[in-house]
PDB file of C-alpha atoms and ligand atoms in Angstrom:
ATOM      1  CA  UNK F  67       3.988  12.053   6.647  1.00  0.00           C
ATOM      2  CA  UNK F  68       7.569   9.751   7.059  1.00  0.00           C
ATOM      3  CA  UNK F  69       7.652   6.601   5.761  1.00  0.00           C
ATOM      4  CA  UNK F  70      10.679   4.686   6.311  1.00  0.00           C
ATOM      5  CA  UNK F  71      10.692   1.461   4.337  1.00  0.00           C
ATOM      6  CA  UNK F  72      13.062  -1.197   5.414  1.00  0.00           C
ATOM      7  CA  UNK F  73      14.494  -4.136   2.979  1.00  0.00           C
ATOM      8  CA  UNK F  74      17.344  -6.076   1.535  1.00  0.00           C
ATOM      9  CA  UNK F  75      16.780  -5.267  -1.850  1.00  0.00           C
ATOM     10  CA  UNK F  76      16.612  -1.391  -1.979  1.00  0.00           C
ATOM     11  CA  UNK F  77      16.766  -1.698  -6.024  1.00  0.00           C
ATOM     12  CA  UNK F  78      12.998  -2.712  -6.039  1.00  0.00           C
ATOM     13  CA  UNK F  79      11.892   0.191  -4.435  1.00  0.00           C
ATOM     14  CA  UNK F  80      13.681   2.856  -6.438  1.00  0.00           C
ATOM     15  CA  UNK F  81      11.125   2.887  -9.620  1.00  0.00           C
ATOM     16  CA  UNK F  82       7.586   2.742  -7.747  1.00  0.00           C
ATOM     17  CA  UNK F  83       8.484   5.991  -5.598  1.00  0.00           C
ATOM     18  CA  UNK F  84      10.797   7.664  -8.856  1.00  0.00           C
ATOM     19  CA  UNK F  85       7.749   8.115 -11.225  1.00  0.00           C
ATOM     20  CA  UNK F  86       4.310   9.757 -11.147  1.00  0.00           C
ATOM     21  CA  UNK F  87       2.353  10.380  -8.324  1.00  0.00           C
ATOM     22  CA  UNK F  88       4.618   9.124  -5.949  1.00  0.00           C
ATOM     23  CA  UNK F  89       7.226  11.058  -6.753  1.00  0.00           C
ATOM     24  CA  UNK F  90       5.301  14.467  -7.084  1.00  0.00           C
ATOM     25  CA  UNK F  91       3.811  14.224  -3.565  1.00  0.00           C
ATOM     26  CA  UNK F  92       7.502  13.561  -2.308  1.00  0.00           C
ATOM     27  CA  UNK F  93       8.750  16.860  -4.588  1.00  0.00           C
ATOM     28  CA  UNK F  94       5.791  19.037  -2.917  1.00  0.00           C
ATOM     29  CA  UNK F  95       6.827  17.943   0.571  1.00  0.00           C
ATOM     30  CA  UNK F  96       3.731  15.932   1.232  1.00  0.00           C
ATOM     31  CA  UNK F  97       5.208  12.619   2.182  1.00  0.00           C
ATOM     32  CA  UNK F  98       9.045  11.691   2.479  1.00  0.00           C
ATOM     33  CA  UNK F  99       9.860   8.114   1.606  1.00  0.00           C
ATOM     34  CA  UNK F 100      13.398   7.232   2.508  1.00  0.00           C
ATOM     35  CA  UNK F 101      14.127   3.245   1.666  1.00  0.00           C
ATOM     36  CA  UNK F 102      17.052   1.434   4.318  1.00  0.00           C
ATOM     37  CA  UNK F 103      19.317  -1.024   2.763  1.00  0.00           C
ATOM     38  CA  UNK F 104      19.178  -3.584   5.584  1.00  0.00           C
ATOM     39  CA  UNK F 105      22.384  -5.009   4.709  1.00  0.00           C
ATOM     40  CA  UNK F 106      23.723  -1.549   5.741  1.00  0.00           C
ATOM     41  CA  UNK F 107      23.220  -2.460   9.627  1.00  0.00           C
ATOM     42  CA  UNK F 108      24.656  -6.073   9.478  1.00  0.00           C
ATOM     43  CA  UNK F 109      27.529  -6.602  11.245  1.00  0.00           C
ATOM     44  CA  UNK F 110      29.628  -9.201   9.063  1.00  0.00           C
ATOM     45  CA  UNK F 111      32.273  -8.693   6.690  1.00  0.00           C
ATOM     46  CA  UNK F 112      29.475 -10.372   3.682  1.00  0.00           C
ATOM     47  CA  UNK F 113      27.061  -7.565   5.325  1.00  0.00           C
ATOM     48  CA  UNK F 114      24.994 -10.639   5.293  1.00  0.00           C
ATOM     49  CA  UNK F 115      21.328 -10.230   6.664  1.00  0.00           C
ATOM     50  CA  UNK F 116      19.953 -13.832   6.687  1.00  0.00           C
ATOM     51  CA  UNK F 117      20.732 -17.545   8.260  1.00  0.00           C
ATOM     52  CA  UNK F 118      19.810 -20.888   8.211  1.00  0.00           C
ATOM     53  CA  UNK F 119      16.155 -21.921  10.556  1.00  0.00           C
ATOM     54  CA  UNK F 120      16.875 -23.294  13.405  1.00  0.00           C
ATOM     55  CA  UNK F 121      15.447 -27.246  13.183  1.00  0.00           C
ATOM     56  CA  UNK F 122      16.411 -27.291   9.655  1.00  0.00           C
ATOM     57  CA  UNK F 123      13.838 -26.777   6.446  1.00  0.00           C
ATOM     58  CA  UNK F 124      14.245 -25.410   3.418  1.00  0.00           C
ATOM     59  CA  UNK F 125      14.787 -21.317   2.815  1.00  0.00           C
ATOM     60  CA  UNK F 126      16.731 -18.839   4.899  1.00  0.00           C
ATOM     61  CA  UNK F 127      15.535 -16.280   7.871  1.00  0.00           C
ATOM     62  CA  UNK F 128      16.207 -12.649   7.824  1.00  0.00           C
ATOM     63  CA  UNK F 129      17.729 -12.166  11.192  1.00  0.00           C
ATOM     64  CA  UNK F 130      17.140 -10.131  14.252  1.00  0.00           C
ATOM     65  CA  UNK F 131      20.217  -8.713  14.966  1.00  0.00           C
ATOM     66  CA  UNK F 132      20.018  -6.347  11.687  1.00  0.00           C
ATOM     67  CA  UNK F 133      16.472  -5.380  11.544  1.00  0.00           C
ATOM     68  CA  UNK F 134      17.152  -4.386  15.822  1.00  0.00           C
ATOM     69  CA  UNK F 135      19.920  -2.209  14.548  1.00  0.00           C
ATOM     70  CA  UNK F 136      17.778  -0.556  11.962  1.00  0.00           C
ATOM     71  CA  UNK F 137      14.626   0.007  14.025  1.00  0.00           C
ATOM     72  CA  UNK F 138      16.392   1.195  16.927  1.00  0.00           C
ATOM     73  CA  UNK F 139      18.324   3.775  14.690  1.00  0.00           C
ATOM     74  CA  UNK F 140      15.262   4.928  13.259  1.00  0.00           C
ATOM     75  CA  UNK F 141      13.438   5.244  16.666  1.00  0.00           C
ATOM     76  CA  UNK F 142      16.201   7.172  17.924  1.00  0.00           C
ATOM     77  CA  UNK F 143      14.830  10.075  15.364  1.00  0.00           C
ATOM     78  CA  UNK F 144      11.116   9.690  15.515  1.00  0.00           C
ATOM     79  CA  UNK F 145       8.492   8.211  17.646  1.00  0.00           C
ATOM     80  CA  UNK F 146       6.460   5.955  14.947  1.00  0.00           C
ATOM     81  CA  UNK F 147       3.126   5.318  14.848  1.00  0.00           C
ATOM     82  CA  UNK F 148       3.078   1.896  13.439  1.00  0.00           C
ATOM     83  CA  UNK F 149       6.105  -0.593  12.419  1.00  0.00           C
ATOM     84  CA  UNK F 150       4.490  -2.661   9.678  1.00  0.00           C
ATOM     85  CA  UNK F 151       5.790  -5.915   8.618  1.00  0.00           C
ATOM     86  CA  UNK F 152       4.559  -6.961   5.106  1.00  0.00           C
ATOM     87  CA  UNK F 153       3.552 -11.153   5.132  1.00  0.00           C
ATOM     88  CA  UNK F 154       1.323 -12.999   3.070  1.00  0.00           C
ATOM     89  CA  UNK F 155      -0.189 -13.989   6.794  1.00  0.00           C
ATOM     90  CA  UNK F 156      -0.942 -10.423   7.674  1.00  0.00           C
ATOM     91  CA  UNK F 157      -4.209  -8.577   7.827  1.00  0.00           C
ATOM     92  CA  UNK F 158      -5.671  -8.193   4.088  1.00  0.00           C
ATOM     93  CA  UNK F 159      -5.001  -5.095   3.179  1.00  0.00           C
ATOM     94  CA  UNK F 160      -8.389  -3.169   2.230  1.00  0.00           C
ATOM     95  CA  UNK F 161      -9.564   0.395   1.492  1.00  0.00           C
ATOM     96  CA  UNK F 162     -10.547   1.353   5.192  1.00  0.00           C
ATOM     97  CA  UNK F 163      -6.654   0.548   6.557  1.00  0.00           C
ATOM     98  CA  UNK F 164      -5.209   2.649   4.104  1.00  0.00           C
ATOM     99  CA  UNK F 165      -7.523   5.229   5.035  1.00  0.00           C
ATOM    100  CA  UNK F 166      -6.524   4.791   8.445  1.00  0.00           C
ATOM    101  CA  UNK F 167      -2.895   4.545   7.753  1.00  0.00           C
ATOM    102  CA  UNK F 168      -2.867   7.890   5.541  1.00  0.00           C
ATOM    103  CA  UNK F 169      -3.909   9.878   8.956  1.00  0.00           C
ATOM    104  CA  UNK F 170      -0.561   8.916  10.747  1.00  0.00           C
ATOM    105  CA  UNK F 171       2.647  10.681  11.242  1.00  0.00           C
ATOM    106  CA  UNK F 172       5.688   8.055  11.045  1.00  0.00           C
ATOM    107  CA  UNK F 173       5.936   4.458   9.702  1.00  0.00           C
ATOM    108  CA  UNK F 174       8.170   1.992   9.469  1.00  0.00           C
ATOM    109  CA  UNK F 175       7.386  -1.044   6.654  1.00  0.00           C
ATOM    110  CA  UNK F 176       9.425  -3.714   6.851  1.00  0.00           C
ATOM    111  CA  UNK F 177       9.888  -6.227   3.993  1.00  0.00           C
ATOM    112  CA  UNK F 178       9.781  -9.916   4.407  1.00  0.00           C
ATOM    113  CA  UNK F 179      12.352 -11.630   2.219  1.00  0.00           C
ATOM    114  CA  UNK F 180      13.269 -15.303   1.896  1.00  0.00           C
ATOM    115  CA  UNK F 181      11.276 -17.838   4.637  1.00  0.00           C
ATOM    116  CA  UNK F 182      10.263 -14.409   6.751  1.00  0.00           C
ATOM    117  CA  UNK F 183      11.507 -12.999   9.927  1.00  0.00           C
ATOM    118  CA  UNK F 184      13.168 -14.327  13.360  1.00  0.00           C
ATOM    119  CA  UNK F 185       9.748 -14.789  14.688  1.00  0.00           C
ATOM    120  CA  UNK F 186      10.864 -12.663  17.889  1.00  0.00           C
ATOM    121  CA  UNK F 187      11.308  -9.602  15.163  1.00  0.00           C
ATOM    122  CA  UNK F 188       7.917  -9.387  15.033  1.00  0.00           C
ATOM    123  CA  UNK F 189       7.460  -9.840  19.084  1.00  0.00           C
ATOM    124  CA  UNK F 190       9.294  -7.278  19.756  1.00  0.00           C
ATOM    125  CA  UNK F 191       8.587  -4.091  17.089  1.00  0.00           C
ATOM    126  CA  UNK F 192       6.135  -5.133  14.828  1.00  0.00           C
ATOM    127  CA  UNK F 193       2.488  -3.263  15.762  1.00  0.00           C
ATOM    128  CA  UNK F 194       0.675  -4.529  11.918  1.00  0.00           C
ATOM    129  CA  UNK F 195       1.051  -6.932   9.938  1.00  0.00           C
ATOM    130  CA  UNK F 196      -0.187  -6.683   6.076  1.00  0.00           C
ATOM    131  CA  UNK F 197      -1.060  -9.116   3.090  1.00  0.00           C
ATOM    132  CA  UNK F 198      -1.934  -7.479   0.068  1.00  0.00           C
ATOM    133  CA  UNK F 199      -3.952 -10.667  -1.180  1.00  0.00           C
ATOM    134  CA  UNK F 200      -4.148 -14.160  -0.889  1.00  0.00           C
ATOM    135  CA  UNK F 201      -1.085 -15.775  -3.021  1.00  0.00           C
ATOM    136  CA  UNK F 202       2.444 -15.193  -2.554  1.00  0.00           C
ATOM    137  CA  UNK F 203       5.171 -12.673  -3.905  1.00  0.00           C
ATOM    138  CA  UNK F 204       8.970 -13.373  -3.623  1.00  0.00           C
ATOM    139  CA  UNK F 205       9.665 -10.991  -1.208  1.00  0.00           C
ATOM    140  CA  UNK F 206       7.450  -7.703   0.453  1.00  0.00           C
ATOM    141  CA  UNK F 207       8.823  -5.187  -1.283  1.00  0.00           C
ATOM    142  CA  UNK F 208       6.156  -4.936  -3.900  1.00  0.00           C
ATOM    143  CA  UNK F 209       3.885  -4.787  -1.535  1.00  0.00           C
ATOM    144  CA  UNK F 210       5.205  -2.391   0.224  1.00  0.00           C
ATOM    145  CA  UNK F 211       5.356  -0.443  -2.624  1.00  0.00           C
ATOM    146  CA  UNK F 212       1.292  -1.594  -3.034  1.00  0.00           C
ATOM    147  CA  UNK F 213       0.726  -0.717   0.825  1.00  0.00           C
ATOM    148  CA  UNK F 214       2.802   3.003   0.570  1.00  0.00           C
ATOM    149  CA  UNK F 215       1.015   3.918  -2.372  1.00  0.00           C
ATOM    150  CA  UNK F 216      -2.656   3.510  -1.145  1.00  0.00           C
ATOM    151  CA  UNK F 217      -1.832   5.709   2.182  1.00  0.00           C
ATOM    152  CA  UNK F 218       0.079   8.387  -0.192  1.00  0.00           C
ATOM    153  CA  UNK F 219      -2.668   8.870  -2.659  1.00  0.00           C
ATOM    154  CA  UNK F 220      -4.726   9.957   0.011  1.00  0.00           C
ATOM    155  CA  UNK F 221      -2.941  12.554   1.420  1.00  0.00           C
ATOM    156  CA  UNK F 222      -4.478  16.350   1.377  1.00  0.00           C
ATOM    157  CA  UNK F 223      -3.031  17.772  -1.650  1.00  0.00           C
ATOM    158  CA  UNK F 224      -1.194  14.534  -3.442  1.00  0.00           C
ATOM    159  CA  UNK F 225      -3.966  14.301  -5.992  1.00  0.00           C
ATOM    160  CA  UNK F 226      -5.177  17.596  -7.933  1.00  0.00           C
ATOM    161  CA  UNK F 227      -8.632  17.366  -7.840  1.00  0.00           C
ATOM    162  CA  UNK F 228      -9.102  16.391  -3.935  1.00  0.00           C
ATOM    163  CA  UNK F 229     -12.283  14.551  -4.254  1.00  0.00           C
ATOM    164  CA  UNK F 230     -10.699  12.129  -6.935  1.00  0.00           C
ATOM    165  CA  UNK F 231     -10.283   9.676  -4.362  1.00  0.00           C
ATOM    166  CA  UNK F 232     -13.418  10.129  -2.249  1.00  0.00           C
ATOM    167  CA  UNK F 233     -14.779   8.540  -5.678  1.00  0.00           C
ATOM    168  CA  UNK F 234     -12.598   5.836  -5.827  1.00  0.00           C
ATOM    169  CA  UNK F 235     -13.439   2.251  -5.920  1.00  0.00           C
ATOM    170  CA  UNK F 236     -14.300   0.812  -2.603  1.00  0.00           C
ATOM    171  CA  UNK F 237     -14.067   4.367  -0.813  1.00  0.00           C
ATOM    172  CA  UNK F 238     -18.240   4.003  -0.649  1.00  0.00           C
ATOM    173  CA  UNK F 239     -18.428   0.227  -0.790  1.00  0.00           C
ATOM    174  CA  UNK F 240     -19.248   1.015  -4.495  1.00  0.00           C
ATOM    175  CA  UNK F 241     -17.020  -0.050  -7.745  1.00  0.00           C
ATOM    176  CA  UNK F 242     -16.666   2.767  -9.849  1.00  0.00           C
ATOM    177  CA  UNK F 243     -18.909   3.864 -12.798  1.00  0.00           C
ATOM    178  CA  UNK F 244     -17.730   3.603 -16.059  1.00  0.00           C
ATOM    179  CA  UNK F 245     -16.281   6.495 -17.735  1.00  0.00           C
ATOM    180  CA  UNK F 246     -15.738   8.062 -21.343  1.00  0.00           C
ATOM    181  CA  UNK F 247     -13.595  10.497 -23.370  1.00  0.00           C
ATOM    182  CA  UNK F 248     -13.215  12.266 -26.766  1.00  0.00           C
ATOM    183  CA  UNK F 249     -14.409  10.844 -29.169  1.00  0.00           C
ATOM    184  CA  UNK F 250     -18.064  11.212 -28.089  1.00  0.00           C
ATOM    185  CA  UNK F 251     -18.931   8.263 -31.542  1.00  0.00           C
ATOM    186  CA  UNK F 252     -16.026   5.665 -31.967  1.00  0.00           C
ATOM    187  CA  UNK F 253     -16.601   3.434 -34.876  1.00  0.00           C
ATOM    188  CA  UNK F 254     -20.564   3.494 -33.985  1.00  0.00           C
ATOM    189  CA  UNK F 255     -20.079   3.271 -30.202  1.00  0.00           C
ATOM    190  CA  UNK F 256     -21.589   6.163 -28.619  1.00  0.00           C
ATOM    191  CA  UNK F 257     -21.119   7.746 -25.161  1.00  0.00           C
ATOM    192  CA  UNK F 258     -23.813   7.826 -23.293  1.00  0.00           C
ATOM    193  CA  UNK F 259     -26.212  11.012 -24.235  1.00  0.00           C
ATOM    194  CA  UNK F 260     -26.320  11.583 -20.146  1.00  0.00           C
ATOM    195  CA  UNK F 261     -22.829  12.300 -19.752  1.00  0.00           C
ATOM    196  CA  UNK F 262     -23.166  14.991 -23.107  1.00  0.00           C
ATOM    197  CA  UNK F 263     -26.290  16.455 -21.406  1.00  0.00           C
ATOM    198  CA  UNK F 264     -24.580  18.935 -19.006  1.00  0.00           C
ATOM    199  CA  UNK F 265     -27.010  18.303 -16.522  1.00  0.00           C
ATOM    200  CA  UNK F 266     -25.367  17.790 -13.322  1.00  0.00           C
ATOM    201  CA  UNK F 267     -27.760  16.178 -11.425  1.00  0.00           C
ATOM    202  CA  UNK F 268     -28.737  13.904 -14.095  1.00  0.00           C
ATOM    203  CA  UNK F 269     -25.421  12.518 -14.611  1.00  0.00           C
ATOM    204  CA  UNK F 270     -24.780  12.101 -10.790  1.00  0.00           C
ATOM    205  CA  UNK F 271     -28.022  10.136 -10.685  1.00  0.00           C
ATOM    206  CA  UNK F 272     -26.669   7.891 -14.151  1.00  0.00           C
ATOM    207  CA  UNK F 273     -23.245   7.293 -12.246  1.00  0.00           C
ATOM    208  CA  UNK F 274     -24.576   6.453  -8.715  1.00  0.00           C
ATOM    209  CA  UNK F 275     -26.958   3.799 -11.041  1.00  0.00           C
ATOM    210  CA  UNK F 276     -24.210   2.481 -12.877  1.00  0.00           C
ATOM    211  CA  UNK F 277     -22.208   1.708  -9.825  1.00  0.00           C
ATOM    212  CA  UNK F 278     -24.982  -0.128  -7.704  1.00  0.00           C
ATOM    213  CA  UNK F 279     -24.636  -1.906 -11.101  1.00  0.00           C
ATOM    214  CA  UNK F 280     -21.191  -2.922 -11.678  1.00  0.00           C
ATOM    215  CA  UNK F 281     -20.930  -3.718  -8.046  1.00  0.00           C
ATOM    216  CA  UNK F 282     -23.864  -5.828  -7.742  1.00  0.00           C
ATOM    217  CA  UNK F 283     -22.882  -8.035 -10.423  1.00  0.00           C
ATOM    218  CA  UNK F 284     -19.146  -8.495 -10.406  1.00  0.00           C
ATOM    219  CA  UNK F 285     -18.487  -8.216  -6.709  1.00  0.00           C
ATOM    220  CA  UNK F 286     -22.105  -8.859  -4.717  1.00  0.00           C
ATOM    221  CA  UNK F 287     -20.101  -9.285  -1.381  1.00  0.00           C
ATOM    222  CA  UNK F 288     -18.879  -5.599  -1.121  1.00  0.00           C
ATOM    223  CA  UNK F 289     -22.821  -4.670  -1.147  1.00  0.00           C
ATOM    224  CA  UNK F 290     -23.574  -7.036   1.540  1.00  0.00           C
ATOM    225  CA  UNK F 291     -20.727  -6.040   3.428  1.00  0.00           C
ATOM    226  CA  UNK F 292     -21.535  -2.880   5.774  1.00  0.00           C
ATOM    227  CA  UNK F 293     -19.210  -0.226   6.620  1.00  0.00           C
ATOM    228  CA  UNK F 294     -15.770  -0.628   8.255  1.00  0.00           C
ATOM    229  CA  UNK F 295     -15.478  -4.118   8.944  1.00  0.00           C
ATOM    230  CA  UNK F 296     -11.778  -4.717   7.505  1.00  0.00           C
ATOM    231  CA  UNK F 297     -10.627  -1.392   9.278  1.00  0.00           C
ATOM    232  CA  UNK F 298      -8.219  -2.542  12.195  1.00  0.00           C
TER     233      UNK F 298
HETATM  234 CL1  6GU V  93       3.073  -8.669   2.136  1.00  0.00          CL
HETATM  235  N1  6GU V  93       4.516 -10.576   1.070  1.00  0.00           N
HETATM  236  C1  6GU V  93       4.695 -11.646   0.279  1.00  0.00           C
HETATM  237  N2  6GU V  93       5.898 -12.216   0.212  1.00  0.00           N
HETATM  238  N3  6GU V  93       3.718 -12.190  -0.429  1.00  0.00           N
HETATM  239  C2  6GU V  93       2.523 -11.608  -0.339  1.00  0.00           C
HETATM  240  C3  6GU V  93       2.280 -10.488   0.454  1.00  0.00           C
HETATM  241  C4  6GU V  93       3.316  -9.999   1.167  1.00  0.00           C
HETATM  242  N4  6GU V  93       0.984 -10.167   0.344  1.00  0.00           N
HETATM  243  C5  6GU V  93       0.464 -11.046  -0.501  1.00  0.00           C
HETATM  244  N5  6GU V  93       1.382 -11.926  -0.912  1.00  0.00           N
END
């Protein structure tokens, strides 16, 4: 997978994809991340990127003339699948997009900054639009780094033990089950004897329990909630 991730503030990106999991999927040529400084296609002296809205209001607009520059450069080398523009008025983001997202080829995420984007930006290139929640960040690049790293976790071979995210949270509709480590008796609190049995089948059974659990009392909804429904 190619991920090109487009923004004004480059610097934000560098730690999230440096570090980790991230980083080793990049090393073992699963995913390539390469991060545009947008500032890098504008054409004035300042290498300016923004402007004053048109009709006045507070806050500045990234303009088009940029962004064009950068997402016709890019499309000269690939054919993308999606062009993603992170706003806190895009589609939630939930577990069945990522899913969906981690099956493509080549993406472009663009990063709101300031008051958004020249509205005809996302007119003309922009096939998604993401939120990663309802309230607001200063700018998308945090949640682009959000957005990248649920599609790049998913990838065939980024994770060692491949079905550690089939058991994720939300990947069944289920929160996960809790779980436990050495010591087996901390100060009096024990692990459960289940998990110390060795019985396989027992402590599948325990785990599927505690997650209809967890899930039906801290988040009801996702039970009610069938398959699919936030997939777009
Ligand atoms: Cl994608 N951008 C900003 N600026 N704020 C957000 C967001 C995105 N998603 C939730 N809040």
């Amino acid at each position: 997978m190619h991920i090109d991730i487009i923004t004004c503030l480059p610097e934000l990106l560098e730690s999230p994809f440096g570090h980790s999991i991230l980083q080793r999927a990049q090393a073992k040529g699963l995913v390539e991340v390469v991060v545009h400084n947008l500032r890098d296609y504008s054409s004035s002296k300042q290498r300016s990127v923004d402007d004053y809205a048109y009709g006045g209001g507070a806050g500045m607009v990234l303009q088009i003339e940029p962004i064009a520059r950068c997402i016709e450069h890019l499309q000269e080398q690939r054919t993308y699948d999606e062009i993603i523009y992170m706003t806190p008025d895009g589609a939630r983001l939930e577990q069945g997009m990522a899913n969906a997202l981690s099956l493509k080829k080549n993406l472009i995420i663009l990063c709101g900054h300031y008051k958004g984007v020249d509205e005809r930006v996302r007119e003309k290139y922009i096939t998604k639009e993401i939120s990663i929640g309802d309230y607001v960040l200063s700018g998308g690049e945090l949640a682009a780094a959000v957005l990248a790293d649920s599609i790049i976790r998913l990838l065939p071979g980024v994770l060692n033990d491949e079905t550690s995210a089939l058991s994720d949270s939300f990947q069944d509709n289920l929160l996960a089950p809790p779980v436990y480590s050495r010591p087996a008796d901390f100060q009096g609190m024990k692990v459960p004897d289940v998990l110390l049995s060795g019985h396989a089948g027992k402590i599948e059974e325990w785990r599927h329990q505690k997650a209809l659990e967890r899930t039906a009392h801290r988040r009801p909804d996702l039970l009610k909630g069938s398959e699919g429904e936030n997939e777009k």
